[in-house]
Amino acid sequence: MALYQTFLNTFGDGVFITSVDLFFETKDDNLPVGIEITDTNMDKPSERVVPFSGVILNPSDVNVSTDASSATTFTFISPVFLDGASTYALRVVTNSTNYKLFVSELGKTVLGSTRRVSEQPLTGSLFKNQNVGPMNESPFEDLKMIVRRAAFTTSTNATLNLENEILEADDLVTNPIE
């Protein structure tokens, strides 16, 4: 099973992201859950996975709550670069039907309050896939998630020394280039 949330990266020339928080209501006792970032094609998730964006967590690393207050952090092994003004999709993948994530739905009541969801928090759509058949778009729902970006220090001075190894000379045969 897969769940996709498309989103627009609005950070200028691009951004490095370090982790994604998701909010689970239930989880499986044995099977893991994973995420990855994919490109989109005509605002729909594609199969091309952004390098370094895959993370898999065991059930023991997944936090659950009944009120969407406990986040589960998926940290990338390396910062993941996303081009600016481009749409991407967060894909949540598992072989279990026991994982349940929190979403907001336009017109529904906000969890724990009497306020209604009057606008969508993300510039994107939620897509659901049952492994077989087409993805079903849920344009009025958005996944509750937090995407964290990297902050780099650029004012630190550094020194880098590069040294060539001494190599033995080799004689070339006559007319070595053809």
Short mmCIF file of N, CA and C in Angstrom, two decimals:
data_model
loop_
_atom_site.label_atom_id
_atom_site.label_comp_id
_atom_site.label_asym_id
_atom_site.label_seq_id
_atom_site.Cartn_x
_atom_site.Cartn_y
_atom_site.Cartn_z
N MET A 1 0.84 -1.18 0.00
CA MET A 1 0.00 0.00 0.00
C MET A 1 0.88 1.24 0.00
N ALA A 2 0.41 2.27 -0.66
CA ALA A 2 1.17 3.51 -0.72
C ALA A 2 0.22 4.69 -0.58
N LEU A 3 0.74 5.72 0.04
CA LEU A 3 0.02 6.97 0.22
C LEU A 3 0.97 8.06 -0.25
N TYR A 4 0.49 8.98 -1.06
CA TYR A 4 1.33 10.05 -1.59
C TYR A 4 0.73 11.40 -1.20
N GLN A 5 1.61 12.33 -0.80
CA GLN A 5 1.19 13.71 -0.56
C GLN A 5 2.06 14.59 -1.42
N THR A 6 1.46 15.27 -2.40
CA THR A 6 2.25 16.18 -3.22
C THR A 6 2.38 17.52 -2.50
N PHE A 7 3.49 18.20 -2.76
CA PHE A 7 3.72 19.51 -2.16
C PHE A 7 4.62 20.33 -3.07
N LEU A 8 4.49 21.65 -2.99
CA LEU A 8 5.28 22.57 -3.80
C LEU A 8 6.43 23.10 -2.97
N ASN A 9 7.65 22.99 -3.48
CA ASN A 9 8.81 23.57 -2.82
C ASN A 9 8.89 25.04 -3.23
N THR A 10 8.67 25.93 -2.30
CA THR A 10 8.64 27.36 -2.59
C THR A 10 9.93 28.08 -2.21
N PHE A 11 11.00 27.33 -1.91
CA PHE A 11 12.25 27.94 -1.50
C PHE A 11 13.14 28.25 -2.70
N GLY A 12 13.02 29.45 -3.24
CA GLY A 12 13.90 30.01 -4.27
C GLY A 12 14.52 29.02 -5.23
N ASP A 13 15.86 28.92 -5.16
CA ASP A 13 16.60 28.06 -6.08
C ASP A 13 16.60 26.61 -5.63
N GLY A 14 16.11 26.33 -4.45
CA GLY A 14 16.07 24.97 -3.95
C GLY A 14 16.35 24.93 -2.46
N VAL A 15 16.23 23.74 -1.90
CA VAL A 15 16.41 23.58 -0.46
C VAL A 15 16.90 22.16 -0.18
N PHE A 16 17.69 22.03 0.86
CA PHE A 16 18.08 20.71 1.36
C PHE A 16 17.16 20.38 2.53
N ILE A 17 16.52 19.22 2.48
CA ILE A 17 15.68 18.81 3.60
C ILE A 17 16.38 17.69 4.36
N THR A 18 16.16 17.65 5.67
CA THR A 18 16.87 16.70 6.53
C THR A 18 15.98 15.60 7.09
N SER A 19 14.69 15.89 7.27
CA SER A 19 13.79 14.89 7.86
C SER A 19 12.34 15.27 7.59
N VAL A 20 11.47 14.30 7.83
CA VAL A 20 10.03 14.49 7.71
C VAL A 20 9.38 13.89 8.94
N ASP A 21 8.45 14.62 9.55
CA ASP A 21 7.66 14.11 10.66
C ASP A 21 6.29 13.71 10.15
N LEU A 22 5.86 12.51 10.53
CA LEU A 22 4.50 12.04 10.23
C LEU A 22 3.81 11.72 11.54
N PHE A 23 2.49 11.72 11.52
CA PHE A 23 1.70 11.53 12.73
C PHE A 23 0.80 10.32 12.55
N PHE A 24 1.08 9.26 13.32
CA PHE A 24 0.37 7.99 13.20
C PHE A 24 -0.64 7.83 14.33
N GLU A 25 -1.80 7.27 13.98
CA GLU A 25 -2.80 6.91 14.98
C GLU A 25 -2.62 5.45 15.39
N THR A 26 -2.27 4.59 14.42
CA THR A 26 -2.03 3.18 14.70
C THR A 26 -0.82 2.71 13.91
N LYS A 27 -0.27 1.56 14.32
CA LYS A 27 0.88 0.98 13.62
C LYS A 27 0.77 -0.54 13.65
N ASP A 28 1.62 -1.18 12.89
CA ASP A 28 1.67 -2.64 12.85
C ASP A 28 2.61 -3.13 13.95
N ASP A 29 2.41 -4.34 14.40
CA ASP A 29 3.28 -4.91 15.43
C ASP A 29 4.59 -5.44 14.86
N ASN A 30 4.61 -5.80 13.58
CA ASN A 30 5.78 -6.46 13.02
C ASN A 30 6.36 -5.84 11.76
N LEU A 31 5.51 -5.31 10.88
CA LEU A 31 5.97 -4.83 9.58
C LEU A 31 6.41 -3.37 9.62
N PRO A 32 7.49 -3.03 8.90
CA PRO A 32 8.00 -1.66 8.90
C PRO A 32 7.17 -0.74 8.01
N VAL A 33 7.49 0.55 8.09
CA VAL A 33 6.89 1.58 7.24
C VAL A 33 8.03 2.43 6.71
N GLY A 34 7.91 2.88 5.47
CA GLY A 34 8.98 3.67 4.87
C GLY A 34 8.44 4.89 4.15
N ILE A 35 9.36 5.82 3.87
CA ILE A 35 9.01 7.00 3.07
C ILE A 35 10.08 7.18 2.01
N GLU A 36 9.72 7.95 1.00
CA GLU A 36 10.67 8.43 0.01
C GLU A 36 10.03 9.62 -0.69
N ILE A 37 10.88 10.46 -1.26
CA ILE A 37 10.40 11.62 -2.00
C ILE A 37 10.49 11.27 -3.48
N THR A 38 9.43 11.55 -4.23
CA THR A 38 9.44 11.29 -5.66
C THR A 38 9.19 12.60 -6.42
N ASP A 39 9.61 12.60 -7.67
CA ASP A 39 9.24 13.69 -8.57
C ASP A 39 7.76 13.57 -8.89
N THR A 40 7.24 14.58 -9.57
CA THR A 40 5.87 14.52 -10.04
C THR A 40 5.86 14.74 -11.55
N ASN A 41 4.82 14.27 -12.18
CA ASN A 41 4.61 14.47 -13.60
C ASN A 41 3.19 14.97 -13.77
N MET A 42 3.05 16.21 -14.23
CA MET A 42 1.73 16.84 -14.35
C MET A 42 0.99 16.82 -13.01
N ASP A 43 1.71 17.17 -11.94
CA ASP A 43 1.19 17.27 -10.57
C ASP A 43 0.72 15.95 -9.98
N LYS A 44 1.14 14.83 -10.58
CA LYS A 44 0.84 13.51 -10.02
C LYS A 44 2.17 12.83 -9.70
N PRO A 45 2.21 12.04 -8.63
CA PRO A 45 3.46 11.37 -8.24
C PRO A 45 4.00 10.50 -9.37
N SER A 46 5.32 10.55 -9.54
CA SER A 46 5.97 9.68 -10.52
C SER A 46 6.72 8.58 -9.78
N GLU A 47 7.38 7.72 -10.52
CA GLU A 47 8.14 6.62 -9.92
C GLU A 47 9.59 6.99 -9.65
N ARG A 48 10.06 8.16 -10.15
CA ARG A 48 11.45 8.54 -9.96
C ARG A 48 11.67 9.03 -8.53
N VAL A 49 12.49 8.31 -7.78
CA VAL A 49 12.77 8.64 -6.38
C VAL A 49 13.96 9.59 -6.31
N VAL A 50 13.83 10.64 -5.52
CA VAL A 50 14.92 11.59 -5.31
C VAL A 50 16.03 10.88 -4.52
N PRO A 51 17.29 11.00 -4.98
CA PRO A 51 18.39 10.31 -4.29
C PRO A 51 18.47 10.62 -2.79
N PHE A 52 18.78 9.61 -2.00
CA PHE A 52 18.96 9.67 -0.55
C PHE A 52 17.68 9.91 0.23
N SER A 53 16.52 9.84 -0.42
CA SER A 53 15.27 10.18 0.27
C SER A 53 14.54 8.99 0.87
N GLY A 54 15.07 7.80 0.76
CA GLY A 54 14.40 6.62 1.31
C GLY A 54 14.77 6.36 2.76
N VAL A 55 13.77 6.18 3.60
CA VAL A 55 13.96 5.86 5.03
C VAL A 55 12.93 4.80 5.43
N ILE A 56 13.39 3.77 6.12
CA ILE A 56 12.49 2.73 6.60
C ILE A 56 12.60 2.66 8.13
N LEU A 57 11.45 2.62 8.81
CA LEU A 57 11.43 2.51 10.27
C LEU A 57 10.73 1.23 10.69
N ASN A 58 11.26 0.60 11.71
CA ASN A 58 10.61 -0.55 12.33
C ASN A 58 9.47 -0.06 13.22
N PRO A 59 8.49 -0.91 13.49
CA PRO A 59 7.36 -0.49 14.33
C PRO A 59 7.79 0.08 15.69
N SER A 60 8.89 -0.42 16.25
CA SER A 60 9.34 0.08 17.55
C SER A 60 9.78 1.55 17.49
N ASP A 61 10.07 2.05 16.28
CA ASP A 61 10.49 3.45 16.11
C ASP A 61 9.34 4.37 15.71
N VAL A 62 8.13 3.83 15.61
CA VAL A 62 6.96 4.62 15.20
C VAL A 62 6.15 5.00 16.43
N ASN A 63 5.92 6.29 16.61
CA ASN A 63 5.13 6.81 17.71
C ASN A 63 3.67 6.93 17.28
N VAL A 64 2.76 6.62 18.18
CA VAL A 64 1.33 6.74 17.88
C VAL A 64 0.66 7.58 18.96
N SER A 65 -0.46 8.20 18.58
CA SER A 65 -1.28 8.96 19.53
C SER A 65 -2.70 9.02 18.99
N THR A 66 -3.64 9.32 19.86
CA THR A 66 -5.04 9.41 19.43
C THR A 66 -5.43 10.82 19.05
N ASP A 67 -4.52 11.80 19.30
CA ASP A 67 -4.84 13.19 19.03
C ASP A 67 -3.83 13.88 18.11
N ALA A 68 -3.03 13.11 17.40
CA ALA A 68 -2.04 13.63 16.45
C ALA A 68 -0.98 14.50 17.12
N SER A 69 -0.67 14.22 18.37
CA SER A 69 0.30 15.04 19.10
C SER A 69 1.71 14.45 19.10
N SER A 70 1.86 13.20 18.73
CA SER A 70 3.15 12.54 18.79
C SER A 70 3.69 12.28 17.38
N ALA A 71 4.81 12.92 17.07
CA ALA A 71 5.40 12.80 15.73
C ALA A 71 6.35 11.62 15.65
N THR A 72 6.45 11.06 14.47
CA THR A 72 7.46 10.06 14.15
C THR A 72 8.38 10.70 13.13
N THR A 73 9.67 10.77 13.45
CA THR A 73 10.64 11.44 12.58
C THR A 73 11.36 10.45 11.68
N PHE A 74 11.32 10.71 10.38
CA PHE A 74 12.06 9.95 9.38
C PHE A 74 13.24 10.83 8.96
N THR A 75 14.45 10.48 9.40
CA THR A 75 15.64 11.28 9.12
C THR A 75 16.42 10.68 7.96
N PHE A 76 16.73 11.50 6.97
CA PHE A 76 17.47 11.05 5.79
C PHE A 76 18.94 10.83 6.13
N ILE A 77 19.61 9.89 5.44
CA ILE A 77 21.02 9.61 5.73
C ILE A 77 21.92 10.76 5.29
N SER A 78 21.40 11.60 4.41
CA SER A 78 22.12 12.76 3.90
C SER A 78 21.07 13.80 3.56
N PRO A 79 21.39 15.09 3.65
CA PRO A 79 20.38 16.08 3.24
C PRO A 79 19.94 15.84 1.80
N VAL A 80 18.65 15.98 1.54
CA VAL A 80 18.06 15.72 0.24
C VAL A 80 17.76 17.05 -0.44
N PHE A 81 18.28 17.25 -1.66
CA PHE A 81 18.07 18.51 -2.37
C PHE A 81 16.79 18.46 -3.19
N LEU A 82 15.96 19.51 -3.03
CA LEU A 82 14.74 19.67 -3.82
C LEU A 82 14.84 20.99 -4.58
N ASP A 83 14.64 20.95 -5.89
CA ASP A 83 14.68 22.16 -6.72
C ASP A 83 13.58 23.12 -6.30
N GLY A 84 13.87 24.42 -6.42
CA GLY A 84 12.88 25.43 -6.09
C GLY A 84 11.76 25.48 -7.13
N ALA A 85 10.59 25.93 -6.73
CA ALA A 85 9.42 26.06 -7.59
C ALA A 85 9.08 24.75 -8.29
N SER A 86 9.31 23.63 -7.63
CA SER A 86 9.01 22.31 -8.19
C SER A 86 8.08 21.55 -7.25
N THR A 87 7.25 20.70 -7.82
CA THR A 87 6.34 19.89 -7.03
C THR A 87 6.92 18.50 -6.84
N TYR A 88 6.85 18.02 -5.62
CA TYR A 88 7.34 16.69 -5.25
C TYR A 88 6.22 15.94 -4.55
N ALA A 89 6.45 14.65 -4.31
CA ALA A 89 5.48 13.84 -3.57
C ALA A 89 6.21 13.08 -2.48
N LEU A 90 5.63 13.08 -1.30
CA LEU A 90 6.11 12.23 -0.21
C LEU A 90 5.32 10.93 -0.33
N ARG A 91 6.05 9.82 -0.50
CA ARG A 91 5.39 8.51 -0.61
C ARG A 91 5.60 7.75 0.69
N VAL A 92 4.51 7.29 1.29
CA VAL A 92 4.55 6.46 2.49
C VAL A 92 4.21 5.05 2.04
N VAL A 93 5.11 4.09 2.32
CA VAL A 93 4.94 2.72 1.81
C VAL A 93 5.02 1.72 2.95
N THR A 94 4.12 0.73 2.93
CA THR A 94 4.15 -0.36 3.88
C THR A 94 3.40 -1.56 3.30
N ASN A 95 3.69 -2.73 3.79
CA ASN A 95 2.95 -3.94 3.40
C ASN A 95 1.86 -4.28 4.41
N SER A 96 1.54 -3.34 5.29
CA SER A 96 0.56 -3.57 6.33
C SER A 96 -0.63 -2.63 6.17
N THR A 97 -1.79 -3.10 6.55
CA THR A 97 -2.98 -2.24 6.58
C THR A 97 -3.22 -1.67 7.97
N ASN A 98 -2.31 -1.92 8.90
CA ASN A 98 -2.49 -1.47 10.28
C ASN A 98 -1.98 -0.05 10.55
N TYR A 99 -1.19 0.52 9.63
CA TYR A 99 -0.72 1.88 9.82
C TYR A 99 -1.83 2.85 9.42
N LYS A 100 -2.09 3.82 10.30
CA LYS A 100 -3.10 4.83 10.03
C LYS A 100 -2.50 6.20 10.34
N LEU A 101 -2.53 7.09 9.36
CA LEU A 101 -1.96 8.44 9.49
C LEU A 101 -3.06 9.48 9.65
N PHE A 102 -2.71 10.59 10.27
CA PHE A 102 -3.66 11.70 10.43
C PHE A 102 -3.63 12.58 9.19
N VAL A 103 -4.82 12.99 8.75
CA VAL A 103 -4.98 13.91 7.63
C VAL A 103 -5.97 15.00 8.03
N SER A 104 -5.90 16.10 7.32
CA SER A 104 -6.94 17.13 7.48
C SER A 104 -7.84 17.04 6.25
N GLU A 105 -9.13 17.26 6.45
CA GLU A 105 -10.07 17.21 5.34
C GLU A 105 -10.87 18.50 5.32
N LEU A 106 -10.85 19.14 4.16
CA LEU A 106 -11.55 20.40 3.99
C LEU A 106 -13.02 20.25 4.39
N GLY A 107 -13.48 21.15 5.27
CA GLY A 107 -14.87 21.13 5.71
C GLY A 107 -15.12 20.31 6.97
N LYS A 108 -14.17 19.47 7.36
CA LYS A 108 -14.32 18.65 8.56
C LYS A 108 -13.83 19.43 9.79
N THR A 109 -14.17 18.95 10.98
CA THR A 109 -13.78 19.60 12.22
C THR A 109 -12.32 19.27 12.56
N VAL A 110 -11.58 20.29 13.01
CA VAL A 110 -10.20 20.09 13.44
C VAL A 110 -10.21 19.24 14.70
N LEU A 111 -9.35 18.23 14.74
CA LEU A 111 -9.29 17.30 15.87
C LEU A 111 -9.10 18.05 17.18
N GLY A 112 -9.97 17.79 18.15
CA GLY A 112 -9.86 18.40 19.47
C GLY A 112 -10.41 19.81 19.57
N SER A 113 -11.15 20.26 18.56
CA SER A 113 -11.71 21.61 18.61
C SER A 113 -13.08 21.62 17.93
N THR A 114 -13.67 22.78 17.85
CA THR A 114 -14.95 22.92 17.15
C THR A 114 -14.76 23.67 15.84
N ARG A 115 -13.53 24.06 15.54
CA ARG A 115 -13.21 24.81 14.32
C ARG A 115 -13.18 23.87 13.12
N ARG A 116 -13.66 24.37 12.00
CA ARG A 116 -13.65 23.57 10.77
C ARG A 116 -12.41 23.91 9.94
N VAL A 117 -11.94 22.93 9.18
CA VAL A 117 -10.83 23.16 8.25
C VAL A 117 -11.39 23.97 7.09
N SER A 118 -10.95 25.23 6.97
CA SER A 118 -11.51 26.13 5.96
C SER A 118 -10.60 26.31 4.75
N GLU A 119 -9.34 25.91 4.88
CA GLU A 119 -8.43 25.97 3.73
C GLU A 119 -7.41 24.85 3.86
N GLN A 120 -6.88 24.43 2.74
CA GLN A 120 -5.92 23.34 2.77
C GLN A 120 -4.55 23.87 3.18
N PRO A 121 -3.88 23.16 4.11
CA PRO A 121 -2.59 23.63 4.60
C PRO A 121 -1.46 23.45 3.59
N LEU A 122 -1.60 22.57 2.62
CA LEU A 122 -0.55 22.31 1.63
C LEU A 122 -1.03 22.65 0.23
N THR A 123 -0.07 23.01 -0.63
CA THR A 123 -0.38 23.23 -2.02
C THR A 123 -0.14 21.92 -2.75
N GLY A 124 -1.04 20.99 -2.59
CA GLY A 124 -0.87 19.68 -3.19
C GLY A 124 -2.10 18.83 -2.94
N SER A 125 -1.98 17.56 -3.32
CA SER A 125 -3.09 16.62 -3.16
C SER A 125 -2.61 15.34 -2.52
N LEU A 126 -3.55 14.65 -1.91
CA LEU A 126 -3.29 13.34 -1.34
C LEU A 126 -3.72 12.28 -2.35
N PHE A 127 -2.87 11.28 -2.56
CA PHE A 127 -3.17 10.18 -3.48
C PHE A 127 -3.07 8.87 -2.71
N LYS A 128 -4.00 7.96 -3.00
CA LYS A 128 -4.02 6.65 -2.35
C LYS A 128 -3.87 5.57 -3.42
N ASN A 129 -3.09 4.51 -3.09
CA ASN A 129 -2.86 3.43 -4.03
C ASN A 129 -2.88 2.11 -3.29
N GLN A 130 -3.58 1.14 -3.82
CA GLN A 130 -3.69 -0.18 -3.20
C GLN A 130 -2.77 -1.20 -3.86
N ASN A 131 -1.63 -0.76 -4.43
CA ASN A 131 -0.64 -1.61 -5.11
C ASN A 131 -1.10 -2.06 -6.49
N VAL A 132 -2.36 -2.23 -6.70
CA VAL A 132 -2.87 -2.65 -8.00
C VAL A 132 -3.88 -1.61 -8.46
N GLY A 133 -3.75 -1.17 -9.69
CA GLY A 133 -4.69 -0.20 -10.21
C GLY A 133 -4.17 1.22 -10.07
N PRO A 134 -4.96 2.16 -10.54
CA PRO A 134 -4.53 3.56 -10.54
C PRO A 134 -4.57 4.20 -9.15
N MET A 135 -3.83 5.30 -9.04
CA MET A 135 -3.87 6.09 -7.81
C MET A 135 -5.17 6.86 -7.77
N ASN A 136 -5.77 6.92 -6.59
CA ASN A 136 -6.99 7.70 -6.40
C ASN A 136 -6.63 9.01 -5.71
N GLU A 137 -7.00 10.12 -6.34
CA GLU A 137 -6.71 11.44 -5.76
C GLU A 137 -7.80 11.82 -4.77
N SER A 138 -7.36 12.35 -3.62
CA SER A 138 -8.28 12.89 -2.60
C SER A 138 -7.96 14.38 -2.47
N PRO A 139 -8.51 15.21 -3.36
CA PRO A 139 -8.10 16.63 -3.42
C PRO A 139 -8.49 17.46 -2.20
N PHE A 140 -9.37 16.96 -1.35
CA PHE A 140 -9.80 17.72 -0.18
C PHE A 140 -9.09 17.28 1.10
N GLU A 141 -8.15 16.34 0.99
CA GLU A 141 -7.40 15.86 2.15
C GLU A 141 -5.93 16.19 2.00
N ASP A 142 -5.27 16.45 3.14
CA ASP A 142 -3.83 16.66 3.18
C ASP A 142 -3.27 15.90 4.37
N LEU A 143 -2.12 15.29 4.17
CA LEU A 143 -1.42 14.54 5.20
C LEU A 143 -0.84 15.50 6.23
N LYS A 144 -0.97 15.17 7.51
CA LYS A 144 -0.32 15.97 8.54
C LYS A 144 1.16 15.60 8.55
N MET A 145 2.00 16.56 8.17
CA MET A 145 3.43 16.30 8.11
C MET A 145 4.21 17.59 8.32
N ILE A 146 5.43 17.41 8.75
CA ILE A 146 6.36 18.53 8.91
C ILE A 146 7.61 18.16 8.14
N VAL A 147 8.04 19.04 7.24
CA VAL A 147 9.28 18.84 6.48
C VAL A 147 10.32 19.80 7.04
N ARG A 148 11.46 19.25 7.44
CA ARG A 148 12.52 20.09 8.04
C ARG A 148 13.62 20.34 7.02
N ARG A 149 14.07 21.59 6.95
CA ARG A 149 15.14 21.93 6.02
C ARG A 149 16.44 22.16 6.76
N ALA A 150 17.53 22.00 6.04
CA ALA A 150 18.86 22.16 6.62
C ALA A 150 19.20 23.64 6.73
N ALA A 151 19.98 23.96 7.73
CA ALA A 151 20.53 25.31 7.90
C ALA A 151 22.05 25.15 7.96
N PHE A 152 22.72 25.70 6.96
CA PHE A 152 24.17 25.55 6.87
C PHE A 152 24.87 26.81 7.37
N THR A 153 25.99 26.61 8.04
CA THR A 153 26.83 27.73 8.47
C THR A 153 27.83 28.00 7.36
N THR A 154 27.80 29.22 6.82
CA THR A 154 28.69 29.56 5.71
C THR A 154 29.79 30.53 6.12
N SER A 155 29.82 30.94 7.37
CA SER A 155 30.80 31.92 7.81
C SER A 155 32.04 31.29 8.45
N THR A 156 32.10 29.97 8.50
CA THR A 156 33.23 29.28 9.12
C THR A 156 34.35 29.08 8.10
N ASN A 157 35.57 29.46 8.47
CA ASN A 157 36.71 29.24 7.60
C ASN A 157 37.19 27.80 7.74
N ALA A 158 37.67 27.26 6.63
CA ALA A 158 38.16 25.89 6.64
C ALA A 158 39.39 25.79 5.76
N THR A 159 40.21 24.78 6.02
CA THR A 159 41.39 24.54 5.22
C THR A 159 41.33 23.11 4.69
N LEU A 160 41.66 22.97 3.42
CA LEU A 160 41.67 21.67 2.79
C LEU A 160 43.01 21.47 2.10
N ASN A 161 43.72 20.43 2.48
CA ASN A 161 45.01 20.12 1.86
C ASN A 161 44.85 18.90 0.96
N LEU A 162 45.22 19.06 -0.30
CA LEU A 162 45.19 17.97 -1.25
C LEU A 162 46.61 17.64 -1.66
N GLU A 163 46.96 16.38 -1.62
CA GLU A 163 48.31 15.96 -2.01
C GLU A 163 48.22 14.84 -3.02
N ASN A 164 49.04 14.96 -4.06
CA ASN A 164 49.11 13.90 -5.06
C ASN A 164 50.02 12.80 -4.57
N GLU A 165 49.64 11.58 -4.86
CA GLU A 165 50.47 10.44 -4.55
C GLU A 165 51.58 10.36 -5.59
N ILE A 166 52.77 9.95 -5.19
CA ILE A 166 53.85 9.80 -6.14
C ILE A 166 53.62 8.49 -6.90
N LEU A 167 53.56 8.60 -8.22
CA LEU A 167 53.29 7.45 -9.06
C LEU A 167 54.55 7.08 -9.84
N GLU A 168 54.74 5.80 -10.06
CA GLU A 168 55.88 5.35 -10.85
C GLU A 168 55.63 5.67 -12.32
N ALA A 169 56.70 6.00 -13.03
CA ALA A 169 56.60 6.29 -14.46
C ALA A 169 56.40 4.98 -15.21
N ASP A 170 55.62 5.04 -16.25
CA ASP A 170 55.38 3.88 -17.09
C ASP A 170 55.74 4.24 -18.52
N ASP A 171 56.46 3.38 -19.22
CA ASP A 171 56.79 3.61 -20.62
C ASP A 171 55.62 3.18 -21.48
N LEU A 172 55.30 4.03 -22.45
CA LEU A 172 54.22 3.71 -23.37
C LEU A 172 54.76 2.94 -24.56
N VAL A 173 53.91 2.11 -25.13
CA VAL A 173 54.30 1.40 -26.33
C VAL A 173 54.28 2.37 -27.50
N THR A 174 54.89 2.00 -28.62
CA THR A 174 54.91 2.86 -29.78
C THR A 174 53.49 3.09 -30.28
N ASN A 175 53.17 4.33 -30.59
CA ASN A 175 51.85 4.75 -31.05
C ASN A 175 50.74 4.28 -30.10
N PRO A 176 50.72 4.75 -28.84
CA PRO A 176 49.77 4.24 -27.86
C PRO A 176 48.34 4.73 -28.09
N ILE A 177 48.19 5.83 -28.84
CA ILE A 177 46.85 6.40 -29.06
C ILE A 177 46.39 6.06 -30.46
N GLU A 178 45.25 5.45 -30.58
CA GLU A 178 44.70 5.10 -31.90
C GLU A 178 43.46 5.90 -32.17
#
